[in-house]
Short mmCIF file of C-alpha atoms in Angstrom, two decimals:
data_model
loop_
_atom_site.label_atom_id
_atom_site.label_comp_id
_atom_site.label_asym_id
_atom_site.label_seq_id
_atom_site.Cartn_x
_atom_site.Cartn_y
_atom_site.Cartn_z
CA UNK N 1 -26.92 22.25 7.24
CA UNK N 2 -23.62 24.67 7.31
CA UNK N 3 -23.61 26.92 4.04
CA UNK N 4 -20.93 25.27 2.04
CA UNK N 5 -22.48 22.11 2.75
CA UNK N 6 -25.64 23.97 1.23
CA UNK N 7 -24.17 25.21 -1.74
CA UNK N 8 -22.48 21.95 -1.98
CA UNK N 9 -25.65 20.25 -2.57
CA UNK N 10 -27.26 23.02 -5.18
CA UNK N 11 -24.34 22.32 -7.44
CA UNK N 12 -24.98 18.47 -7.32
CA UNK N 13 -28.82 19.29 -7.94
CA UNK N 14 -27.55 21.57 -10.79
CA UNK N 15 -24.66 19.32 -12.21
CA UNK N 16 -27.92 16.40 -11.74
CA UNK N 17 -29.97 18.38 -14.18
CA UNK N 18 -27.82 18.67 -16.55
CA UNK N 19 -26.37 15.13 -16.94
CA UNK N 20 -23.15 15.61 -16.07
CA UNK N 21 -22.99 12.58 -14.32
CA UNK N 22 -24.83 10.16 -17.18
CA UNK N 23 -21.68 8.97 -18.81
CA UNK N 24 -19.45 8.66 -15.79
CA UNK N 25 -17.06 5.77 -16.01
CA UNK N 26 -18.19 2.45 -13.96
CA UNK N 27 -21.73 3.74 -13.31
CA UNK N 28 -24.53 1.18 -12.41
CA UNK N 29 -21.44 -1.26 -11.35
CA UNK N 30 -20.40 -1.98 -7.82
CA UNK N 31 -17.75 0.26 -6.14
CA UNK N 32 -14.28 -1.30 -5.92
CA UNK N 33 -14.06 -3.70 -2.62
CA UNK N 34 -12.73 -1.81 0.31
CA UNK N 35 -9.01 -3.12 0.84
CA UNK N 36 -8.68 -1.29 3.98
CA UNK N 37 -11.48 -4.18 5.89
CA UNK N 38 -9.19 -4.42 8.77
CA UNK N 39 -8.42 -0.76 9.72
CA UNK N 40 -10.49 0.89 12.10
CA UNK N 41 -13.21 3.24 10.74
CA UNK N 42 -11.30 6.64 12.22
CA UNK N 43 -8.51 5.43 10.30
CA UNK N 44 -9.48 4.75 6.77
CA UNK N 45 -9.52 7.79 5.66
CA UNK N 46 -5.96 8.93 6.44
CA UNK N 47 -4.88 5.81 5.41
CA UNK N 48 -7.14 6.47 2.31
CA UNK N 49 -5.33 9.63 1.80
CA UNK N 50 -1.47 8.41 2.18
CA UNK N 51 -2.42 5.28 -0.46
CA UNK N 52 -3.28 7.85 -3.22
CA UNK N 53 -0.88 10.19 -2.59
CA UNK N 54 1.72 7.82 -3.00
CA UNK N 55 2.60 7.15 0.54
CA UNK N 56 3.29 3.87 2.13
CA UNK N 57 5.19 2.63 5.39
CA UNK N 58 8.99 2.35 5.40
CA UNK N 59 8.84 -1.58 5.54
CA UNK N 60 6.46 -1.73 2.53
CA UNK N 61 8.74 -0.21 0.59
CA UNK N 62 11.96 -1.84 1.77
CA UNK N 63 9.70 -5.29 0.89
CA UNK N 64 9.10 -3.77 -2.60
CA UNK N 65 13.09 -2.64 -3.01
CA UNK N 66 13.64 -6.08 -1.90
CA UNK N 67 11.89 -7.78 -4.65
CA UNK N 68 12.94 -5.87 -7.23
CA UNK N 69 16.74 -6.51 -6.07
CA UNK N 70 15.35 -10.61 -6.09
CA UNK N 71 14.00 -10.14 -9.85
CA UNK N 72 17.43 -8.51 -10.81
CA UNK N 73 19.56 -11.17 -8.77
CA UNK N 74 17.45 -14.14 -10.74
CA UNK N 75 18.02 -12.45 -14.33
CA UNK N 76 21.40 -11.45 -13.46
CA UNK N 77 24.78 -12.66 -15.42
CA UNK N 78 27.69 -10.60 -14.16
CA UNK N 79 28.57 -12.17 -10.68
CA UNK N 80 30.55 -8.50 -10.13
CA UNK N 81 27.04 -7.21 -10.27
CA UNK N 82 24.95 -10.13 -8.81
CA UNK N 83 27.47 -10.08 -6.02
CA UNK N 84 27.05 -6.06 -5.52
CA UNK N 85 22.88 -6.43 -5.96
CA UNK N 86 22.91 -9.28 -3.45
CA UNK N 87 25.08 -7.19 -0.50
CA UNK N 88 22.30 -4.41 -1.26
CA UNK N 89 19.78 -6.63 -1.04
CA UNK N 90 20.88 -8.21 2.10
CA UNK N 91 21.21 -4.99 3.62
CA UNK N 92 17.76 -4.07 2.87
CA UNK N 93 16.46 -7.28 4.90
CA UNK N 94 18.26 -6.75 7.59
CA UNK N 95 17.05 -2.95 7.73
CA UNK N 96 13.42 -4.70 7.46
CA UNK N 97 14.12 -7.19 9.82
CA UNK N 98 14.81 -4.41 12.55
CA UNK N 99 11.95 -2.53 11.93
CA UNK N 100 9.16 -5.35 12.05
CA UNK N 101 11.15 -6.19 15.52
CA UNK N 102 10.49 -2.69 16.58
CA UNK N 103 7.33 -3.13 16.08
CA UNK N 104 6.90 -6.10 17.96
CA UNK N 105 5.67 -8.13 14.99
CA UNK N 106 8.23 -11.51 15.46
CA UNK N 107 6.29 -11.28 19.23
CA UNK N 108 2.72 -11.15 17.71
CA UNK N 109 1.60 -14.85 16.83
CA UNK N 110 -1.52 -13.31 14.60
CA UNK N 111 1.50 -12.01 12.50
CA UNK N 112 3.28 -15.27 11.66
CA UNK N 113 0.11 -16.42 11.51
CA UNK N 114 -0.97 -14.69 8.53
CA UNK N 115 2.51 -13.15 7.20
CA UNK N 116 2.81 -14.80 3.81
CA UNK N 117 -0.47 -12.81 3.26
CA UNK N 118 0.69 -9.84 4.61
CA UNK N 119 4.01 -10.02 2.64
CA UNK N 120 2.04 -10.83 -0.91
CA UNK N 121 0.00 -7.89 -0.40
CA UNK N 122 2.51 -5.61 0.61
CA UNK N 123 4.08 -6.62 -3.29
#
């Protein structure tokens, strides 16, 4: 064992003794599921990392952009502005369309396979 790994562990053993962990929130319940199933194990923690700290792939949040532009469009009375939110939004699907070709995704049959699923839980 390296030394801050040591002294690590004495301040658990201390913090233990004490009860500071007695009253944590969620104890003796399961952890959260693990959303990130389908990532490989080297990657889950960057991934992990980039999730809480706000992060998330261009096309995730062009999807999000683009449903919020959909929920304005639908509740929408001014066809000046409906007509403006619409151009934006249909630049924002062609800007997503181009990057899931990049990425080969239209090629990949698992994709339209599953993509509904994909696209609800990008949203």
């Amino acid at each position: 064992m390296d030394f801050s790994a040591g002294i690590a562990e004495e301040k658990i053993k201390v913090a233990l003794q004490k009860g500071e962990f007695e009253n944590l929130p969620g104890k003796g319940k399961p952890l959260p599921k693990d959303d990130l199933t389908g990532v490989p194990d080297e990657l889950r923690l960057s991934y992990k990392i980039l999730k809480n700290g706000g992060f998330v792939p261009p096309e995730v949040q062009l999807k999000k952009e683009m449903v919020t532009l959909e929920e304005l469009i639908a509740v929408c009375r001014d066809d000046k502005e409906r007509s403006g939110l619409t151009q934006r939004l249909n630049e924002k699907i062609i800007r997503f369309n181009n990057l899931m070709e990049k990425r080969k995704m239209s090629q990949s049959s698992a994709f339209h396979s599953y993509q509904h699923k994909i696209y609800r839980k990008m949203y």
